[in-house]
Amino acid sequence: MQTYTLSVSPDFSPEHLSGWFIFNTWLQKSLATPFHLELYDEFELQRRDIQLDKIDLIYANPYDAAMLVREKGFKAVARPANTSDEAVIAVLNGSAYLNIDDLKEGAKVATTHDPDVHMMGMIMLEPADLDRSNVIVTPVHSYVIVAKQLLKGEADIGFFLKDAFHDLSDLIRGQMRVLVESQIDVIHHTLLAGPNVQHLIPQLLGNLLNMQDDAKGKAVLESMQMTGWLKMEQEDTEFMIDLIDTLIE
Amino acid sequence: MFITYHDGSSREITIIDQEVPYPDGKLIVSRTDTAGVITHANQAFIEMSGYSLDELIGINHNILRHPDMPAAAFKDLWVTIQSGKKWHGYVKNLRKDGAFYWVKATVIPNIRNGELMGYTSVRRKPSRSKVDACTALYAQMKMDMPS
Ligand SMILES: Cc1cc2nc3c(=O)[nH]c(=O)nc-3n(C[C@H](O)[C@H](O)[C@H](O)COP(=O)(O)O)c2cc1C
């Protein structure tokens, strides 16, 4: 029997990732189909494998979802029920910056390769007339490193996925404060099925929507810090892609 | 005062010279059909415009038109989106209570199976320098070409 590949956008903390291993076990049982969970530390490596058609099922960030649907023929299956993707711009507690308008040209920005969080962060800088031409952007591999750049004084501001900011240890997060936080509500991660596994969508969707109603499924959801799944209609997906399109220059 | 739209229709509006600041981190989202009639509006849209969702759905998007906006800006918007392209611009919008708010707006055509189904607009917070520049520019445009 063919083994398919499940992957997850590399923007989550290790605590979240253990939940995906548990989900993968649940997935294989519920579909009676073998899946291998392939995790990546870096967006670039995952994108390379997407281009090589090595990934069949993916929990994608909204920015990559647009590319997967438009260019790689993926179909949206479901989205998490209780969360949307929001970005946070944080500074050190002692920073002189009290709001975005205080920031000046030449500000040093620590960010990750997470495309939607980076995009939202840059949008939140626009009101101060800042853009990539007049700030110094350093992309790093994780949100923990973004925090470290702030703590070491190597960056003035840091871009975080809101969930990832709250996943930081109290010791680290306690040294920072939020300068501004997005409230977009309508942009979220999505579980997408590639051409090879689209025949499984009806069964997969049914199983996902029922997860919260049985004890085993519920435990899996809890390990992923989710309350349940919602169906993504084709139009919901198209709308989210249109929205992302308006935000890309 | 009365405001007159591009099709010659007009309505009476109240204007108060008071700006409501754009909230940090929010996006104002609306969608229209191909004629510019509102089909969706998000919570931020409702809060900033001062209208309820019921008042917005099914009416023309020009309910937000402020008399300080030159007609040429919207002409450019419609020519751009009707040719299938994305439009960006700075817009001064009129609230239900007569006050105003500035936005940086993007409008894109919604294409489904190759067919135009309507438009989506997303607005974000503009910088003060851009707002000041557009205030001057639009005043000049209105002087050059009174509508
Ligand atoms: C998706 C979409 C969003 C729009 N948003 C606004 C808006 O926020 N404010 C505004 O004055 N006009 C907006 N317009 C343009 C109006 O449809 C209209 O052209 C404009 O208000 C001028 O009115 P008139 O063309 O009837 O003279 C939008 C149009 C579309 C298609």
XYZ file of N, CA and C in Angstrom, chain A residues 20-226:
621
model
N 1.249 16.801 16.540
C 1.100 16.350 15.154
C 1.511 14.885 14.981
N 2.431 14.411 15.802
C 2.760 12.978 15.752
C 1.556 12.156 16.206
N 0.895 12.649 17.234
C -0.286 11.948 17.736
C -1.403 12.003 16.686
N -1.526 13.152 16.026
C -2.528 13.297 14.969
C -2.251 12.328 13.817
N -0.969 12.181 13.470
C -0.626 11.301 12.347
C -1.022 9.849 12.635
N -0.853 9.424 13.882
C -1.265 8.077 14.275
C -2.780 7.938 14.142
N -3.482 8.937 14.640
C -4.955 8.948 14.533
C -5.393 8.895 13.066
N -4.710 9.710 12.242
C -5.050 9.820 10.826
C -4.947 8.465 10.121
N -3.843 7.751 10.381
C -3.616 6.467 9.713
C -4.684 5.459 10.109
N -5.034 5.459 11.390
C -6.079 4.529 11.854
C -7.411 4.888 11.228
N -7.730 6.179 11.259
C -9.076 6.586 10.847
C -9.285 6.393 9.347
N -8.196 6.448 8.570
C -8.347 6.260 7.122
C -7.873 4.871 6.680
N -7.328 4.092 7.623
C -6.722 2.796 7.301
C -5.757 2.938 6.129
N -4.958 3.992 6.184
C -4.014 4.303 5.104
C -2.715 4.770 5.742
N -1.563 4.270 5.275
C -0.302 4.715 5.881
C 0.084 6.149 5.503
N 0.430 6.918 6.515
C 0.959 8.275 6.320
C 2.274 8.383 7.072
N 3.198 9.121 6.473
C 4.471 9.416 7.131
C 4.471 10.909 7.443
N 4.823 11.284 8.683
C 4.873 12.706 9.037
C 6.270 13.252 8.756
N 6.350 14.203 7.857
C 7.638 14.809 7.508
C 7.656 16.237 8.035
N 8.566 16.504 8.962
C 8.640 17.845 9.546
C 9.868 18.576 9.036
N 9.755 19.877 8.945
C 10.864 20.698 8.446
C 11.184 21.798 9.450
N 12.484 22.111 9.559
C 12.894 23.247 10.391
C 12.768 24.540 9.611
N 12.796 24.419 8.291
C 12.885 25.621 7.478
C 11.833 25.646 6.382
N 11.265 26.812 6.179
C 10.256 26.993 5.130
C 10.825 26.647 3.755
N 12.092 27.038 3.532
C 12.681 26.834 2.208
C 12.738 25.352 1.851
N 13.134 24.522 2.831
C 13.248 23.085 2.567
C 11.882 22.485 2.294
N 10.881 22.937 3.060
C 9.530 22.410 2.836
C 9.028 22.821 1.455
N 9.263 24.069 1.075
C 8.811 24.543 -0.236
C 9.460 23.746 -1.366
N 10.732 23.388 -1.178
C 11.417 22.609 -2.209
C 10.699 21.266 -2.397
N 10.337 20.633 -1.274
C 9.654 19.336 -1.382
C 8.232 19.484 -1.919
N 7.600 20.619 -1.654
C 6.278 20.872 -2.244
C 6.429 20.923 -3.769
N 7.454 21.646 -4.227
C 7.674 21.764 -5.672
C 7.967 20.398 -6.292
N 8.595 19.504 -5.519
C 8.917 18.163 -6.024
C 7.742 17.197 -5.835
N 6.584 17.724 -5.432
C 5.367 16.917 -5.222
C 5.575 15.797 -4.207
N 6.382 16.081 -3.181
C 6.657 15.049 -2.176
C 5.670 15.084 -1.018
N 4.805 16.106 -0.977
C 3.894 16.239 0.159
C 2.453 16.078 -0.315
N 1.695 15.254 0.406
C 0.320 14.966 -0.019
C -0.721 15.694 0.806
N -0.471 15.756 2.109
C -1.442 16.401 3.003
C -0.636 17.389 3.826
N -1.117 18.628 3.956
C -0.292 19.620 4.653
C -1.152 20.586 5.458
N -0.667 20.848 6.663
C -1.283 21.892 7.487
C -0.483 23.151 7.178
N -1.060 23.995 6.308
C -0.283 25.079 5.713
C -0.629 26.425 6.319
N 0.362 27.302 6.378
C 0.073 28.678 6.768
C -0.678 29.348 5.610
N -1.392 30.450 5.895
C -2.272 31.041 4.880
C -1.548 31.479 3.612
N -0.337 31.929 3.750
C 0.427 32.426 2.606
C 0.783 31.260 1.676
N 1.295 30.183 2.259
C 1.621 29.009 1.450
C 0.362 28.356 0.895
N -0.747 28.442 1.660
C -2.003 27.843 1.188
C -2.402 28.443 -0.155
N -2.201 29.732 -0.301
C -2.552 30.396 -1.561
C -1.767 29.771 -2.712
N -0.470 29.583 -2.492
C 0.372 28.991 -3.529
C -0.024 27.538 -3.796
N -0.296 26.775 -2.730
C -0.628 25.354 -2.892
C -1.927 25.160 -3.679
N -2.919 26.035 -3.417
C -4.206 25.904 -4.107
C -4.097 26.388 -5.548
N -3.481 27.546 -5.733
C -3.445 28.142 -7.080
C -2.471 27.434 -8.006
N -1.309 27.000 -7.456
C -0.264 26.494 -8.348
C -0.078 24.987 -8.295
N -0.442 24.352 -7.177
C -0.151 22.937 -7.051
C -1.404 22.063 -6.981
N -2.566 22.648 -7.198
C -3.789 21.854 -7.272
C -4.279 21.283 -5.955
N -3.847 21.852 -4.821
C -4.338 21.384 -3.523
C -5.768 21.871 -3.292
N -6.519 21.131 -2.465
C -7.868 21.527 -2.079
C -7.934 21.665 -0.568
N -8.600 22.737 -0.106
C -8.736 22.926 1.331
C -9.754 21.946 1.879
N -9.428 21.327 3.021
C -10.325 20.360 3.652
C -10.973 20.982 4.888
N -10.139 21.464 5.808
C -10.672 21.948 7.080
C -9.709 22.951 7.694
N -10.223 23.675 8.684
C -9.403 24.639 9.428
C -9.691 24.456 10.912
N -8.758 24.876 11.779
C -9.014 24.748 13.220
C -10.152 25.671 13.648
N -10.942 25.207 14.607
C -12.156 25.934 14.971
C -11.901 27.192 15.787
N -10.909 27.154 16.647
C -10.859 28.215 17.663
C -9.836 29.305 17.431
N -9.020 29.205 16.371
C -7.937 30.181 16.259
C -7.878 30.823 14.890
N -7.278 31.992 14.856
C -6.893 32.597 13.595
C -5.430 32.991 13.750
N -4.780 33.288 12.642
C -3.359 33.625 12.693
C -3.201 35.119 12.920
N -2.547 35.455 13.989
C -2.297 36.867 14.269
C -0.807 37.065 14.512
N -0.349 38.281 14.223
C 1.060 38.611 14.405
C 1.218 39.608 15.541
N 2.367 39.515 16.200
C 2.687 40.411 17.308
C 4.031 41.077 16.997
N 4.130 42.374 17.242
C 5.439 43.034 17.226
C 5.796 43.316 18.678
N 6.942 42.759 19.118
C 7.340 42.903 20.527
C 8.653 43.658 20.643
N 8.828 44.301 21.795
C 10.085 44.996 22.125
C 10.503 44.570 23.535
N 11.712 44.908 23.912
C 12.138 44.675 25.289
C 11.349 45.582 26.228
N 11.119 45.113 27.442
C 10.388 45.932 28.423
C 10.953 47.342 28.535
N 12.286 47.439 28.523
C 12.924 48.736 28.748
C 13.021 49.597 27.495
N 12.511 49.103 26.362
C 12.651 49.838 25.107
C 11.978 51.211 25.182
N 12.573 52.172 24.468
C 12.000 53.529 24.439
C 10.741 53.577 23.557
N 10.536 52.544 22.743
C 9.389 52.561 21.825
C 8.104 52.218 22.565
N 7.140 53.124 22.492
C 5.861 52.883 23.152
C 4.766 52.582 22.147
N 4.930 53.057 20.934
C 4.019 52.639 19.867
C 4.750 52.706 18.529
N 4.056 52.202 17.492
C 4.691 52.053 16.183
C 5.249 53.378 15.660
N 4.543 54.457 15.913
C 4.977 55.747 15.376
C 6.321 56.206 15.940
N 6.750 55.603 17.053
C 8.054 55.968 17.621
C 9.215 55.384 16.825
N 8.920 54.377 16.003
C 10.006 53.696 15.283
C 10.546 54.601 14.185
N 11.855 54.487 13.957
C 12.516 55.355 12.975
C 13.198 54.524 11.900
N 13.535 55.196 10.807
C 14.301 54.548 9.739
C 15.558 53.910 10.326
N 15.913 52.752 9.784
C 17.098 52.070 10.285
C 16.804 51.133 11.450
N 15.544 51.047 11.864
C 15.174 50.140 12.955
C 15.578 48.712 12.583
N 16.058 47.967 13.598
C 16.503 46.593 13.345
C 15.385 45.613 13.699
N 14.980 44.824 12.705
C 13.827 43.938 12.842
C 14.280 42.486 12.827
N 13.927 41.729 13.875
C 14.165 40.285 13.851
C 12.856 39.608 13.446
N 12.955 38.721 12.471
C 11.753 38.065 11.947
C 12.108 36.623 11.603
N 11.107 35.814 11.297
C 11.379 34.441 10.845
C 11.092 34.356 9.352
N 11.268 33.144 8.813
C 10.929 32.923 7.405
C 9.438 32.634 7.250
N 8.679 32.814 8.328
C 7.233 32.559 8.305
C 6.577 33.649 7.449
N 6.091 33.312 6.251
C 5.742 34.376 5.305
C 4.549 35.235 5.735
N 3.533 34.629 6.338
C 2.371 35.467 6.662
C 2.627 36.363 7.863
N 3.384 35.849 8.827
C 3.695 36.676 9.998
C 4.627 37.828 9.593
N 5.579 37.511 8.726
C 6.471 38.568 8.258
C 5.683 39.647 7.495
N 4.789 39.188 6.638
C 3.972 40.137 5.867
C 3.129 41.017 6.805
N 2.496 40.396 7.793
C 1.665 41.172 8.717
C 2.508 42.141 9.536
N 3.684 41.685 9.941
C 4.580 42.554 10.699
C 4.941 43.787 9.878
N 5.309 43.566 8.614
C 5.691 44.689 7.759
C 4.497 45.635 7.546
N 3.301 45.075 7.413
C 2.104 45.920 7.242
C 1.896 46.798 8.477
N 2.186 46.223 9.637
C 1.984 47.009 10.869
C 3.058 48.085 11.044
N 4.130 48.016 10.257
C 5.153 49.075 10.298
C 4.824 50.243 9.365
N 3.969 49.969 8.373
C 3.667 50.993 7.353
C 3.202 52.331 7.921
N 2.362 52.327 8.964
C 1.914 53.628 9.486
C 3.057 54.522 9.945
N 4.249 53.937 10.195
C 5.402 54.749 10.589
C 6.281 55.052 9.377
N 5.728 54.852 8.163
C 6.491 55.064 6.925
C 7.723 54.176 6.845
N 7.622 52.982 7.409
C 8.730 52.044 7.342
C 8.365 50.909 6.383
N 9.345 50.521 5.587
C 9.161 49.361 4.709
C 10.527 48.719 4.520
N 10.594 47.714 3.646
C 11.855 46.963 3.589
C 13.015 47.812 3.073
N 12.711 48.979 2.482
C 13.806 49.814 1.976
C 14.486 50.608 3.088
N 13.824 50.776 4.222
C 14.442 51.634 5.243
C 14.498 51.026 6.649
N 14.256 49.711 6.752
C 14.545 49.031 8.016
C 15.543 47.902 7.731
N 16.190 47.419 8.784
C 17.172 46.348 8.602
C 16.543 45.053 9.105
N 16.234 44.167 8.164
C 15.508 42.945 8.502
C 16.478 41.772 8.589
N 16.448 41.063 9.715
C 17.245 39.849 9.855
C 16.317 38.656 10.037
N 16.196 37.803 9.006
C 15.365 36.606 9.156
C 16.137 35.517 9.890
N 15.501 34.909 10.892
C 16.142 33.822 11.643
C 15.232 32.592 11.600
N 15.736 31.464 12.187
C 15.029 30.212 11.961
C 13.866 29.930 12.888
N 13.778 30.631 14.026
C 12.661 30.322 14.921
C 12.292 31.544 15.750
N 11.129 31.465 16.380
C 10.679 32.577 17.223
C 11.524 32.704 18.483
N 12.085 31.573 18.941
C 12.971 31.637 20.104
C 14.195 32.487 19.753
N 14.682 32.329 18.523
C 15.850 33.131 18.111
C 15.458 34.602 17.947
N 14.251 34.857 17.479
C 13.778 36.251 17.408
C 13.846 36.867 18.804
N 13.341 36.120 19.792
C 13.359 36.615 21.180
C 14.792 36.863 21.639
N 15.673 35.921 21.306
C 17.081 36.075 21.735
C 17.730 37.311 21.122
N 17.377 37.592 19.865
C 17.925 38.790 19.204
C 17.506 40.046 19.965
N 16.271 40.043 20.447
C 15.798 41.192 21.230
C 16.567 41.272 22.548
N 16.660 40.132 23.226
C 17.292 40.117 24.546
C 18.764 40.520 24.470
N 19.420 40.144 23.362
C 20.838 40.491 23.213
C 21.037 41.909 22.689
N 19.934 42.584 22.422
C 20.042 43.951 21.926
C 20.425 44.025 20.455
N 20.344 42.881 19.749
C 20.719 42.883 18.334
C 19.566 43.314 17.438
N 18.362 43.359 18.011
C 17.206 43.838 17.236
C 16.408 44.810 18.104
N 15.747 45.779 17.455
C 14.899 46.739 18.183
C 13.495 46.178 18.371
N 13.006 45.482 17.337
C 11.659 44.912 17.405
C 11.694 43.498 16.832
N 10.745 42.682 17.264
C 10.668 41.312 16.758
C 9.267 40.991 16.292
N 9.173 40.233 15.183
C 7.865 39.778 14.679
C 7.620 38.345 15.182
N 6.449 38.106 15.745
C 6.090 36.771 16.231
C 4.700 36.377 15.736
N 4.523 35.077 15.492
C 3.171 34.533 15.430
C 2.652 34.637 16.864
N 1.419 35.135 17.010
C 0.920 35.389 18.362
C 0.988 34.134 19.239
N 0.561 32.996 18.682
C 0.590 31.748 19.462
C 2.013 31.399 19.882
N 2.949 31.629 18.970
C 4.343 31.296 19.268
C 4.881 32.224 20.351
N 4.463 33.483 20.340
C 4.890 34.427 21.377
C 4.426 33.938 22.737
N 3.189 33.456 22.793
C 2.666 32.997 24.072
C 3.213 31.636 24.474
N 3.803 30.913 23.503
C 4.453 29.635 23.815
C 5.861 29.817 24.380
N 6.427 31.021 24.281
C 7.776 31.250 24.822
C 7.745 31.034 26.330
N 8.894 30.680 26.902
C 8.919 30.465 28.353
C 8.630 31.784 29.063
N 8.068 31.694 30.266
C 7.747 32.900 31.038
C 8.994 33.757 31.239
N 10.117 33.071 31.441
C 11.364 33.782 31.699
C 11.716 34.701 30.527
N 11.527 34.202 29.322
C 11.868 34.988 28.125
C 10.765 36.007 27.827
N 9.521 35.531 27.816
C 8.430 36.431 27.440
C 8.292 37.581 28.444
N 8.620 37.284 29.711
C 8.499 38.301 30.752
C 9.409 39.507 30.543
N 10.407 39.345 29.696
C 11.340 40.462 29.450
C 10.915 41.318 28.265
N 9.763 40.950 27.673
C 9.318 41.670 26.474
C 7.893 42.168 26.663
N 7.543 43.189 25.868
C 6.146 43.615 25.844
C 5.683 43.777 24.395
N 4.362 43.720 24.223
C 3.776 43.791 22.891
C 3.609 45.258 22.500
N 4.174 45.614 21.353
C 4.030 46.981 20.852
C 2.711 47.104 20.095
N 2.446 46.128 19.270
C 1.187 46.119 18.517
C 0.877 44.678 18.134
N -0.403 44.404 17.994
C -0.850 43.034 17.742
C -1.933 43.101 16.668
N -1.901 42.176 15.713
C -2.933 42.227 14.663
C -4.246 41.649 15.166
N -5.341 42.121 14.596
C -6.675 41.559 14.891
C -7.372 41.378 13.559
N -7.001 40.323 12.865
C -7.490 40.133 11.501
C -8.649 39.152 11.450
N -8.606 38.146 12.300
C -9.694 37.160 12.459
C -9.914 36.219 11.275
N -9.680 36.679 10.056
C -10.113 35.892 8.897
C -8.987 35.131 8.197
N -7.775 35.173 8.770
C -6.662 34.458 8.137
C -6.229 33.336 9.073
N -6.145 32.131 8.561
C -5.834 31.000 9.434
C -5.129 29.888 8.677
N -4.489 28.995 9.431
C -3.896 27.790 8.842
C -5.016 26.893 8.292
N -4.652 26.065 7.328
C -5.643 25.226 6.667
C -5.040 23.855 6.373
N -5.844 22.820 6.553
C -5.402 21.479 6.162
C -5.767 21.288 4.690
N -4.747 21.041 3.866
C -4.944 20.966 2.417
C -4.560 19.587 1.892
N -5.332 19.099 0.931
C -5.044 17.793 0.338
C -4.563 17.967 -1.099
N -3.432 17.354 -1.395
C -2.873 17.411 -2.746
C -3.569 16.425 -3.675
N -3.274 16.521 -4.972
C -3.948 15.693 -5.982
C -3.959 14.193 -5.669
N -2.874 13.660 -5.057
C -2.807 12.208 -4.808
C -3.767 11.703 -3.744
N -4.212 12.594 -2.859
C -5.043 12.115 -1.742
C -6.454 12.718 -1.767
N -6.804 13.371 -2.859
C -8.115 14.036 -2.876
C -9.278 13.041 -2.866
N -9.012 11.795 -3.283
C -10.074 10.774 -3.188
C -10.415 10.464 -1.729
N -9.509 10.821 -0.814
C -9.747 10.536 0.611
C -10.513 11.666 1.307
N -10.717 12.798 0.616
C -11.285 13.977 1.285
C -12.632 13.708 1.969
N -13.605 13.075 1.296
C -14.904 12.918 1.973
C -14.783 12.179 3.307
N -14.019 11.078 3.314
C -13.854 10.300 4.537
C -13.048 11.072 5.574
N -11.983 11.717 5.121
C -11.124 12.487 6.025
C -11.915 13.611 6.686
N -12.683 14.330 5.881
C -13.446 15.458 6.416
C -14.463 14.981 7.454
N -15.178 13.892 7.129
C -16.139 13.341 8.076
C -15.464 12.993 9.397
N -14.295 12.346 9.297
C -13.580 11.947 10.516
C -13.100 13.158 11.317
N -12.622 14.181 10.603
C -12.125 15.378 11.288
C -13.258 16.079 12.041
N -14.413 16.178 11.372
C -15.524 16.915 11.981
C -16.091 16.171 13.195
N -15.874 14.844 13.226
C -16.378 14.053 14.355
C -15.383 13.901 15.500
N -14.164 14.378 15.279
C -13.094 14.155 16.266
C -13.464 14.589 17.675
N -14.113 15.740 17.772
C -14.384 16.294 19.111
C -15.462 15.508 19.849
N -16.168 14.613 19.114
C -17.285 13.902 19.738
C -16.901 12.560 20.349
N -15.674 12.071 20.069
C -15.299 10.847 20.774
C -14.038 11.070 21.597
N -13.900 10.261 22.633
C -12.866 10.496 23.645
C -11.467 10.486 23.026
N -11.220 9.511 22.134
C -9.879 9.411 21.536
C -9.568 10.633 20.679
N -10.540 10.977 19.837
C -10.355 12.137 18.959
C -10.131 13.403 19.771
N -10.899 13.508 20.832
C -10.802 14.698 21.679
C -9.418 14.824 22.310
N -8.882 13.681 22.735
C -7.544 13.697 23.338
C -6.500 14.131 22.304
N -6.684 13.679 21.053
C -5.746 14.078 19.998
C -5.812 15.589 19.791
N -7.034 16.111 19.722
C -7.213 17.557 19.550
C -6.535 18.327 20.679
N -6.725 17.829 21.891
C -6.129 18.522 23.044
C -4.609 18.569 22.938
N -4.033 17.456 22.464
C -2.572 17.439 22.341
C -2.100 18.440 21.284
N -3.010 18.802 20.363
C -2.660 19.796 19.335
C -3.119 21.190 19.738
N -3.637 21.328 20.944
C -4.173 22.599 21.443
C -5.262 23.150 20.524
N -6.143 22.224 20.094
C -7.263 22.611 19.235
C -8.572 22.153 19.860
